[in-house]
Coordinates of N, CA, C and O and ligand atoms in Angstrom, one line a residue:
M1 N 0.7 -1.3 -0.1 CA 0.0 0.4 -0.1 C 0.4 1.3 0.0 O 1.4 1.5 1.0
P2 N 0.4 2.6 -1.1 CA 1.6 2.9 -0.9 C 1.1 4.5 0.2 O 0.5 4.2 0.8
A3 N 2.1 4.8 0.5 CA 1.8 5.7 1.6 C 0.7 6.2 1.8 O -0.3 6.9 2.6
D4 N 1.0 7.4 -0.4 CA -0.8 8.2 0.0 C -1.1 8.4 -1.0 O -1.0 8.3 -2.3
P5 N -1.9 7.1 -1.3 CA -2.8 6.0 -2.3 C -3.6 7.5 -3.3 O -3.5 7.6 -4.9
A6 N -4.1 8.0 -2.5 CA -4.8 9.6 -3.2 C -3.8 10.4 -4.1 O -4.3 10.7 -5.5
E7 N -2.6 10.4 -3.3 CA -1.8 11.6 -4.1 C -0.9 10.4 -6.0 O -1.0 11.2 -6.4
L8 N -1.3 9.5 -5.3 CA -0.6 8.7 -6.1 C -1.5 8.3 -7.7 O -1.5 8.4 -8.9
L9 N -2.5 8.0 -7.0 CA -3.4 8.5 -8.6 C -3.7 9.5 -8.9 O -4.2 9.6 -10.0
R10 N -3.6 10.5 -8.5 CA -3.6 11.8 -8.7 C -2.2 12.0 -10.2 O -2.4 12.9 -10.8
Q11 N -1.0 11.9 -9.2 CA 0.2 12.0 -10.1 C -0.4 11.0 -11.5 O 0.0 12.0 -12.7
R12 N -1.0 9.7 -11.3 CA -0.7 9.0 -12.7 C -2.6 10.0 -12.9 O -2.7 9.5 -14.2
G13 N -2.5 11.0 -12.5 CA -4.1 11.4 -13.5 C -5.5 11.1 -13.3 O -6.0 11.0 -14.6
Y14 N -5.3 9.7 -12.1 CA -6.6 9.6 -12.0 C -7.5 10.6 -11.3 O -6.9 10.6 -9.9
R15 N -8.9 10.3 -11.2 CA -9.8 11.1 -10.6 C -9.7 10.3 -9.3 O -10.1 9.3 -8.8
V16 N -9.2 11.1 -7.5 CA -9.5 10.4 -6.2 C -11.0 9.9 -6.4 O -11.9 11.3 -5.7
T17 N -11.7 9.2 -6.1 CA -12.6 9.1 -5.3 C -13.0 8.1 -4.1 O -11.6 7.2 -3.7
G18 N -14.1 7.9 -3.6 CA -14.3 7.3 -2.7 C -14.2 5.5 -3.3 O -13.3 4.4 -1.9
Q19 N -14.6 5.6 -4.4 CA -15.0 4.1 -4.2 C -13.8 3.4 -4.6 O -12.6 3.0 -3.9
R20 N -12.8 4.0 -5.0 CA -11.2 3.9 -5.8 C -10.2 4.6 -4.3 O -10.7 2.4 -4.5
L21 N -10.8 4.6 -3.3 CA -10.1 4.6 -1.8 C -10.1 2.9 -1.8 O -9.1 2.8 -1.3
A22 N -11.3 3.0 -1.6 CA -12.5 1.4 -0.7 C -11.9 0.7 -1.6 O -11.2 -0.3 -0.5
V23 N -11.5 0.1 -2.9 CA -11.5 -0.9 -3.6 C -9.7 -1.0 -3.3 O -9.5 -2.6 -3.0
L24 N -9.1 -0.5 -2.8 CA -7.7 0.3 -3.1 C -7.4 -1.0 -1.6 O -6.7 -1.5 -1.6
R25 N -8.2 0.2 -0.4 CA -7.8 -0.6 0.7 C -8.0 -1.6 0.6 O -7.2 -3.0 1.3
A26 N -8.8 -1.9 0.4 CA -9.9 -3.6 0.1 C -8.8 -4.9 0.0 O -7.8 -5.6 0.6
V27 N -7.4 -3.9 -1.5 CA -7.2 -5.1 -2.0 C -5.2 -5.0 -1.2 O -4.9 -5.9 -1.2
S28 N -5.4 -3.9 -0.5 CA -3.1 -3.2 0.0 C -4.5 -5.1 1.4 O -3.5 -5.9 1.7
R29 N -5.5 -5.3 1.8 CA -6.0 -5.5 3.3 C -5.9 -7.1 3.4 O -4.9 -8.1 3.9
E30 N -5.6 -7.9 1.8 CA -6.0 -9.3 1.3 C -5.2 -9.5 0.0 O -6.3 -8.8 -0.5
P31 N -4.4 -9.6 -0.2 CA -3.3 -10.0 -1.0 C -4.0 -11.1 -2.3 O -4.7 -12.2 -1.0
H32 N -3.9 -10.6 -3.3 CA -4.3 -11.9 -4.1 C -6.4 -12.2 -4.0 O -6.9 -13.5 -4.3
V33 N -6.6 -10.9 -3.6 CA -8.0 -10.9 -3.3 C -9.2 -11.2 -4.6 O -8.4 -10.8 -5.8
T34 N -10.2 -11.6 -5.2 CA -10.7 -12.0 -5.9 C -11.6 -10.3 -5.8 O -12.1 -9.7 -5.3
A35 N -12.3 -10.0 -7.0 CA -12.7 -8.9 -7.3 C -14.6 -9.6 -6.5 O -15.3 -7.9 -5.8
D36 N -15.3 -10.0 -6.7 CA -16.7 -10.8 -5.6 C -16.0 -9.9 -4.0 O -16.5 -9.4 -3.3
A37 N -14.7 -11.3 -3.2 CA -14.1 -10.8 -2.0 C -14.6 -9.2 -2.0 O -14.4 -8.3 -0.8
V38 N -13.4 -8.7 -2.9 CA -13.6 -6.4 -3.1 C -14.9 -6.5 -2.3 O -14.9 -5.5 -2.1
A39 N -15.3 -6.1 -4.0 CA -18.0 -5.9 -3.8 C -17.5 -6.5 -2.0 O -18.5 -5.2 -1.8
K40 N -17.8 -7.4 -0.7 CA -17.5 -7.6 0.0 C -17.4 -6.6 0.9 O -18.3 -5.7 1.4
T41 N -16.1 -6.1 0.9 CA -15.5 -5.7 1.8 C -15.8 -4.5 1.6 O -16.2 -3.6 2.7
V42 N -16.1 -3.8 0.3 CA -15.7 -2.5 -0.1 C -17.8 -2.2 0.1 O -17.9 -1.3 0.5
R43 N -18.3 -2.8 0.3 CA -20.3 -2.8 0.9 C -20.4 -2.6 2.1 O -20.8 -1.7 2.6
A44 N -19.4 -3.3 2.8 CA -19.4 -3.4 3.9 C -18.4 -2.0 4.9 O -19.3 -1.4 5.2
E45 N -18.0 -1.4 3.7 CA -17.3 0.2 4.2 C -18.3 1.0 4.0 O -18.4 2.0 4.8
I46 N -18.2 0.8 2.5 CA -19.2 2.2 2.2 C -20.6 2.5 1.5 O -20.9 3.7 1.1
G47 N -21.3 1.0 1.6 CA -22.2 0.8 1.4 C -21.8 0.0 -0.2 O -21.3 0.0 -0.7
A48 N -23.4 0.0 -0.8 CA -23.9 0.0 -2.5 C -22.2 0.3 -3.0 O -22.4 1.4 -2.8
I49 N -22.1 -1.2 -3.7 CA -21.5 -0.6 -4.5 C -21.3 -2.4 -6.1 O -21.8 -3.5 -5.3
S50 N -22.2 -1.9 -7.5 CA -22.2 -3.0 -7.8 C -21.0 -3.6 -8.8 O -20.0 -3.2 -7.9
L51 N -21.3 -5.2 -8.4 CA -19.8 -6.0 -9.1 C -19.3 -5.5 -10.0 O -17.9 -5.1 -10.5
Q52 N -20.2 -4.6 -11.6 CA -19.1 -4.0 -12.5 C -18.6 -2.7 -12.3 O -17.9 -2.4 -12.7
A53 N -19.5 -1.9 -10.9 CA -18.1 -1.3 -10.7 C -17.1 -1.2 -9.9 O -16.2 -0.9 -10.8
V54 N -16.9 -2.5 -8.9 CA -15.8 -2.6 -8.7 C -14.7 -3.4 -9.5 O -13.3 -2.6 -9.9
Y55 N -15.1 -4.4 -10.0 CA -14.1 -3.8 -11.8 C -13.9 -3.0 -12.0 O -13.1 -3.5 -12.4
D56 N -14.5 -2.4 -12.6 CA -14.1 -1.3 -13.0 C -13.4 -0.5 -12.3 O -12.3 0.5 -13.3
V57 N -13.0 -0.6 -11.1 CA -12.5 0.3 -10.3 C -11.2 -0.2 -10.1 O -9.8 0.3 -10.6
L58 N -11.4 -2.0 -10.3 CA -9.9 -2.1 -10.3 C -9.2 -2.2 -11.9 O -7.9 -2.5 -11.6
A59 N -9.7 -2.6 -13.2 CA -9.2 -2.0 -13.7 C -8.5 -0.7 -14.2 O -7.7 -1.0 -14.8
A60 N -8.9 0.0 -12.9 CA -8.6 1.8 -13.4 C -7.4 1.6 -12.5 O -5.6 2.2 -12.5
L61 N -7.1 0.3 -12.1 CA -6.0 1.2 -10.5 C -5.2 0.2 -11.8 O -4.5 0.5 -10.6
T62 N -5.8 -1.1 -12.2 CA -3.8 -1.2 -12.4 C -3.9 -1.2 -13.4 O -1.9 -0.8 -14.1
R63 N -4.3 -0.7 -13.8 CA -3.7 0.9 -15.2 C -3.4 1.7 -14.9 O -2.0 2.1 -15.5
A64 N -3.5 1.9 -13.5 CA -2.8 3.6 -12.6 C -1.4 3.4 -12.1 O -0.6 3.8 -11.4
G65 N -1.7 1.6 -12.5 CA -0.3 0.5 -12.3 C -0.5 1.1 -10.6 O 1.0 0.1 -10.0
L66 N -1.6 1.2 -9.7 CA -1.8 0.6 -8.2 C -1.9 -0.7 -7.3 O -1.8 -1.2 -6.7
T67 N -2.2 -1.0 -8.9 CA -2.8 -2.2 -8.5 C -2.1 -3.9 -9.0 O -2.0 -3.1 -10.5
R68 N -2.1 -4.9 -8.9 CA -2.0 -5.9 -10.4 C -2.8 -7.3 -10.3 O -3.5 -7.0 -9.5
R69 N -3.4 -7.5 -11.1 CA -4.3 -8.1 -11.7 C -2.8 -9.9 -12.4 O -2.3 -10.1 -13.0
I70 N -3.7 -10.8 -11.3 CA -3.0 -12.0 -12.2 C -4.3 -12.8 -12.6 O -5.4 -12.6 -11.9
E71 N -4.0 -14.0 -12.9 CA -5.4 -14.4 -13.5 C -4.8 -16.5 -13.7 O -4.1 -16.7 -14.6
P72 N -4.4 -17.0 -12.6 CA -3.7 -18.2 -12.5 C -5.5 -19.3 -13.5 O -6.2 -18.8 -13.2
A73 N -4.6 -20.0 -13.9 CA -5.6 -20.9 -14.8 C -6.8 -21.6 -13.7 O -5.8 -22.3 -12.4
G74 N -7.7 -21.4 -14.0 CA -8.6 -22.5 -13.5 C -8.8 -21.6 -11.9 O -10.4 -21.9 -11.3
S75 N -9.1 -19.8 -11.9 CA -9.1 -19.5 -11.1 C -10.2 -17.7 -11.7 O -9.2 -17.5 -12.2
P76 N -10.6 -17.1 -10.6 CA -11.1 -16.1 -11.2 C -9.4 -15.2 -11.2 O -8.8 -15.5 -10.0
A77 N -9.2 -13.8 -11.7 CA -9.0 -12.2 -11.7 C -8.9 -12.2 -9.7 O -9.7 -12.5 -9.6
R78 N -7.4 -12.2 -9.8 CA -7.0 -11.9 -8.3 C -6.2 -10.6 -8.4 O -5.4 -9.9 -9.5
Y79 N -6.4 -9.9 -7.5 CA -5.1 -8.2 -7.3 C -5.1 -8.1 -6.2 O -5.1 -9.1 -5.2
E80 N -3.7 -7.5 -6.1 CA -2.4 -7.3 -5.2 C -2.0 -6.1 -5.5 O -2.0 -5.1 -6.5
T81 N -1.4 -5.1 -3.9 CA -1.0 -3.7 -4.5 C 0.0 -4.5 -4.6 O 1.2 -2.8 -4.5
R82 N 1.2 -4.9 -3.9 CA 2.5 -5.4 -4.4 C 2.4 -5.0 -6.4 O 2.5 -6.8 -6.8
V83 N 3.3 -4.0 -6.3 CA 3.5 -3.9 -7.7 C 4.9 -3.6 -8.0 O 5.4 -3.8 -7.0
G84 N 5.2 -3.9 -10.1 CA 6.5 -2.9 -9.9 C 8.2 -3.6 -9.4 O 9.0 -4.0 -9.8
D85 N 7.6 -5.1 -9.0 CA 8.6 -5.9 -8.8 C 9.5 -7.8 -8.7 O 9.8 -8.2 -9.0
N86 N 7.8 -7.6 -10.2 CA 8.0 -8.7 -11.5 C 8.0 -10.1 -10.2 O 8.5 -11.2 -10.5
H87 N 7.7 -10.3 -9.3 CA 7.0 -11.0 -8.5 C 6.3 -12.4 -8.8 O 5.4 -12.3 -10.3
H88 N 7.0 -13.2 -8.2 CA 5.5 -14.4 -9.5 C 5.0 -15.5 -8.0 O 4.3 -15.1 -7.0
H89 N 3.9 -16.4 -9.0 CA 3.0 -16.7 -7.4 C 3.6 -18.7 -7.7 O 3.6 -18.7 -8.9
V90 N 2.6 -18.9 -6.2 CA 2.9 -20.2 -6.7 C 1.4 -20.2 -6.4 O 0.1 -19.6 -5.1
V91 N 0.8 -21.2 -6.9 CA -1.0 -21.8 -6.2 C -1.0 -23.3 -6.0 O -0.5 -24.3 -6.5
C92 N -2.0 -23.7 -5.3 CA -2.7 -24.7 -4.4 C -3.7 -25.4 -5.1 O -4.8 -24.9 -5.7
R93 N -3.2 -26.6 -5.8 CA -3.7 -27.7 -7.1 C -5.2 -27.0 -6.0 O -6.2 -27.7 -7.0
V94 N -5.4 -27.6 -5.3 CA -6.7 -28.1 -4.1 C -7.4 -27.5 -4.1 O -8.4 -27.3 -4.5
C95 N -6.9 -25.9 -3.3 CA -7.6 -25.2 -2.9 C -7.1 -23.7 -3.5 O -7.8 -22.8 -3.6
G96 N -6.4 -23.7 -3.9 CA -6.0 -22.4 -5.5 C -6.0 -21.7 -4.3 O -5.5 -20.4 -4.6
A97 N -5.4 -21.6 -3.2 CA -4.7 -20.3 -2.4 C -3.2 -20.1 -3.4 O -2.8 -21.1 -3.7
V98 N -2.8 -18.6 -2.9 CA -2.2 -18.0 -4.1 C -0.8 -17.2 -2.4 O -1.4 -16.9 -2.1
S99 N 0.3 -17.0 -2.7 CA 1.0 -17.1 -2.4 C 1.9 -16.3 -2.9 O 2.3 -16.9 -4.5
D100 N 3.0 -15.3 -2.5 CA 3.9 -14.7 -3.4 C 4.9 -15.2 -3.6 O 5.5 -16.3 -2.3
V101 N 5.8 -15.5 -4.5 CA 7.5 -15.5 -4.6 C 8.2 -14.2 -5.3 O 8.0 -14.4 -6.2
D102 N 9.4 -13.9 -4.8 CA 9.9 -13.6 -5.3 C 11.0 -13.8 -6.1 O 11.1 -15.3 -6.2
C103 N 11.5 -12.9 -7.1 CA 11.9 -13.2 -8.3 C 13.0 -12.6 -8.2 O 13.9 -11.9 -7.3
L104 N 13.5 -14.4 -8.4 CA 15.5 -14.1 -8.2 C 16.2 -12.8 -9.1 O 17.0 -12.4 -8.2
V105 N 15.5 -12.2 -10.4 CA 15.8 -11.5 -10.7 C 14.9 -9.9 -10.7 O 15.7 -9.2 -10.0
G106 N 14.2 -10.2 -10.6 CA 13.3 -9.0 -9.7 C 13.3 -8.2 -11.0 O 11.9 -7.4 -10.5
E107 N 12.9 -8.2 -12.5 CA 12.3 -7.5 -13.2 C 12.6 -8.4 -14.5 O 13.6 -9.5 -15.0
P108 N 11.5 -7.9 -15.3 CA 11.0 -8.8 -17.0 C 12.4 -8.5 -17.7 O 12.7 -7.9 -17.8
P109 N 12.6 -9.4 -18.8 CA 11.6 -10.9 -18.7 C 12.7 -12.0 -17.6 O 14.5 -11.4 -17.6
C110 N 12.7 -12.5 -16.6 CA 13.6 -13.3 -15.5 C 14.2 -14.3 -16.5 O 15.4 -15.4 -15.5
V111 N 13.2 -15.6 -17.0 CA 13.9 -16.6 -18.1 C 13.5 -15.9 -19.4 O 12.9 -15.4 -20.2
L112 N 15.0 -17.1 -20.3 CA 14.1 -16.5 -22.0 C 14.5 -18.0 -22.3 O 15.4 -18.6 -21.9
P113 N 13.7 -17.6 -23.3 CA 13.7 -19.2 -24.7 C 15.1 -19.3 -24.9 O 15.4 -18.5 -25.7
N114 N 15.4 -20.9 -25.3 CA 16.8 -21.1 -26.0 C 16.2 -20.3 -27.8 O 17.1 -19.7 -27.7
E115 N 15.1 -20.4 -27.7 CA 14.6 -19.5 -29.2 C 13.2 -19.5 -29.3 O 12.1 -19.7 -28.6
S116 N 12.8 -17.7 -29.6 CA 11.3 -16.7 -29.3 C 10.4 -17.1 -31.2 O 9.8 -16.8 -31.0
S117 N 11.3 -17.4 -31.4 CA 10.5 -17.4 -33.4 C 10.6 -16.1 -33.5 O 9.3 -16.0 -34.0
G118 N 11.7 -15.0 -33.7 CA 11.2 -14.1 -33.7 C 10.5 -13.2 -33.0 O 11.1 -12.0 -33.2
Y119 N 10.5 -13.4 -31.8 CA 9.9 -12.8 -31.1 C 10.9 -11.8 -29.8 O 11.6 -12.2 -30.1
V120 N 10.5 -10.9 -29.6 CA 11.4 -9.9 -28.8 C 10.7 -10.3 -26.7 O 10.0 -9.6 -27.1
I121 N 11.1 -10.9 -26.3 CA 10.5 -11.7 -25.3 C 10.6 -10.2 -24.2 O 11.8 -9.9 -24.3
D122 N 9.3 -9.8 -23.4 CA 9.3 -8.4 -22.7 C 8.7 -8.8 -21.3 O 9.5 -8.5 -20.4
E123 N 8.7 -10.1 -21.0 CA 8.2 -10.7 -19.6 C 7.9 -12.1 -20.0 O 7.5 -12.8 -20.9
A124 N 7.8 -12.4 -18.6 CA 8.0 -14.1 -18.4 C 7.3 -14.1 -17.1 O 7.6 -14.0 -16.1
E125 N 5.6 -15.1 -17.3 CA 4.6 -14.7 -16.8 C 5.2 -16.6 -16.3 O 4.5 -16.9 -16.3
V126 N 6.1 -16.6 -14.5 CA 5.8 -17.9 -14.3 C 5.1 -17.6 -13.0 O 4.4 -17.6 -12.9
T127 N 4.4 -19.0 -13.2 CA 3.2 -19.7 -11.9 C 4.0 -21.2 -11.2 O 3.4 -21.9 -12.3
F128 N 4.1 -21.2 -10.7 CA 4.0 -22.3 -10.1 C 3.5 -23.2 -9.0 O 1.9 -22.2 -8.5
W129 N 2.9 -24.1 -9.3 CA 2.4 -25.5 -8.8 C 2.6 -25.7 -8.2 O 3.5 -27.0 -8.2
G130 N 1.2 -27.1 -6.8 CA 1.8 -27.5 -5.9 C 0.9 -27.6 -5.2 O -1.2 -27.3 -5.0
L131 N 1.4 -27.9 -3.7 CA 0.2 -28.4 -2.2 C 0.2 -27.2 -1.1 O 1.9 -26.8 -1.4
C132 N -0.5 -26.5 -1.3 CA -0.1 -25.6 0.2 C -0.1 -26.4 1.4 O -0.8 -27.4 1.2
P133 N 0.1 -25.6 2.6 CA 0.8 -26.7 3.8 C 0.2 -27.2 4.3 O -0.3 -28.1 5.0
T134 N -1.6 -26.1 4.2 CA -3.0 -27.2 4.6 C -3.1 -28.3 3.5 O -3.4 -29.4 4.4
C135 N -3.5 -27.6 3.0 CA -3.2 -29.2 1.8 C -2.9 -30.5 1.9 O -3.1 -32.3 1.8
R136 N -1.6 -29.7 2.1 CA -0.6 -31.0 2.1 C -0.8 -31.7 3.4 O -0.9 -33.2 3.5
T137 N -1.0 -31.8 4.5 CA -1.2 -32.2 6.2 C -2.7 -32.9 5.9 O -2.8 -33.8 6.6
T138 N -4.0 -32.5 5.4 CA -5.1 -32.5 4.9 C -5.1 -34.0 3.9 O -6.1 -34.6 4.4
S139 N -4.8 -33.9 2.9 CA -4.9 -34.4 2.3 C -4.5 -36.1 2.6 O -3.1 -35.9 2.6
N140 N -5.2 -36.8 1.9 CA -5.2 -38.3 2.0 C -5.3 -39.8 0.1 O -6.1 -39.4 0.0
P141 N -4.1 -39.6 0.0 CA -3.9 -40.3 -1.2 C -5.0 -41.9 -0.7 O -5.1 -41.6 -2.5
H142 N -5.3 -42.2 0.1 CA -5.7 -43.4 -0.1 C -7.3 -43.0 -0.1 O -8.4 -43.7 0.2
Q143 N -7.7 -42.0 0.1 CA -9.3 -41.8 0.1 C -10.0 -41.4 -0.7 O -10.9 -40.3 -0.5
K144 N -9.0 -41.0 -1.9 CA -9.2 -40.2 -2.9 C -10.2 -40.6 -3.7 O -10.9 -39.7 -4.1
E145 N -10.6 -41.5 -4.3 CA -11.6 -42.6 -4.7 C -12.9 -41.9 -4.2 O -13.6 -42.1 -5.5
T146 N -13.1 -41.6 -3.0 CA -14.5 -40.9 -3.0 C -14.5 -39.8 -3.8 O -16.3 -39.7 -3.5
G147 N -14.1 -39.5 -4.3 CA -14.6 -38.3 -5.1 C -15.0 -38.7 -6.1 O -15.6 -37.3 -6.5
Ligands
ZN201 ZN1 -4.8 -26.1 -0.3
ZN202 ZN1 1.7 -12.0 -5.0
ZN203 ZN1 11.2 -14.1 -12.1

């Protein structure tokens, strides 16, 4: 969360609104949050806001560089205020939990293919998949047949 999000919005040419600030606060409190969850938090704080409005605000904040949008395969888009460090994510295959993984390089592209088919590569989006600590301890391979 930047020290003064209102000032940052202004600097980047975005109007400062109560909705934008409330959405930004919601995302900063709960990293990798979905738009649905943001809508719930914001409604509790400032009252009625449509899910579409939340999506619009999240899109504006992401364009302004205040939030980052990630979309792991099979998951709705998630938002975070940790921006600009090109960090990556590890996603749990069972429950969908998302955690940050620091980028070893810190700036894109952190890995390059041997052969790029003539493309100029400017970013590598790395997602690690596995089992989170909770699912690792609760998953019992012998009980899988019931599912
Ligand atoms: Zn899990
Ligand atoms: Zn993250
Ligand atoms: Zn990296």
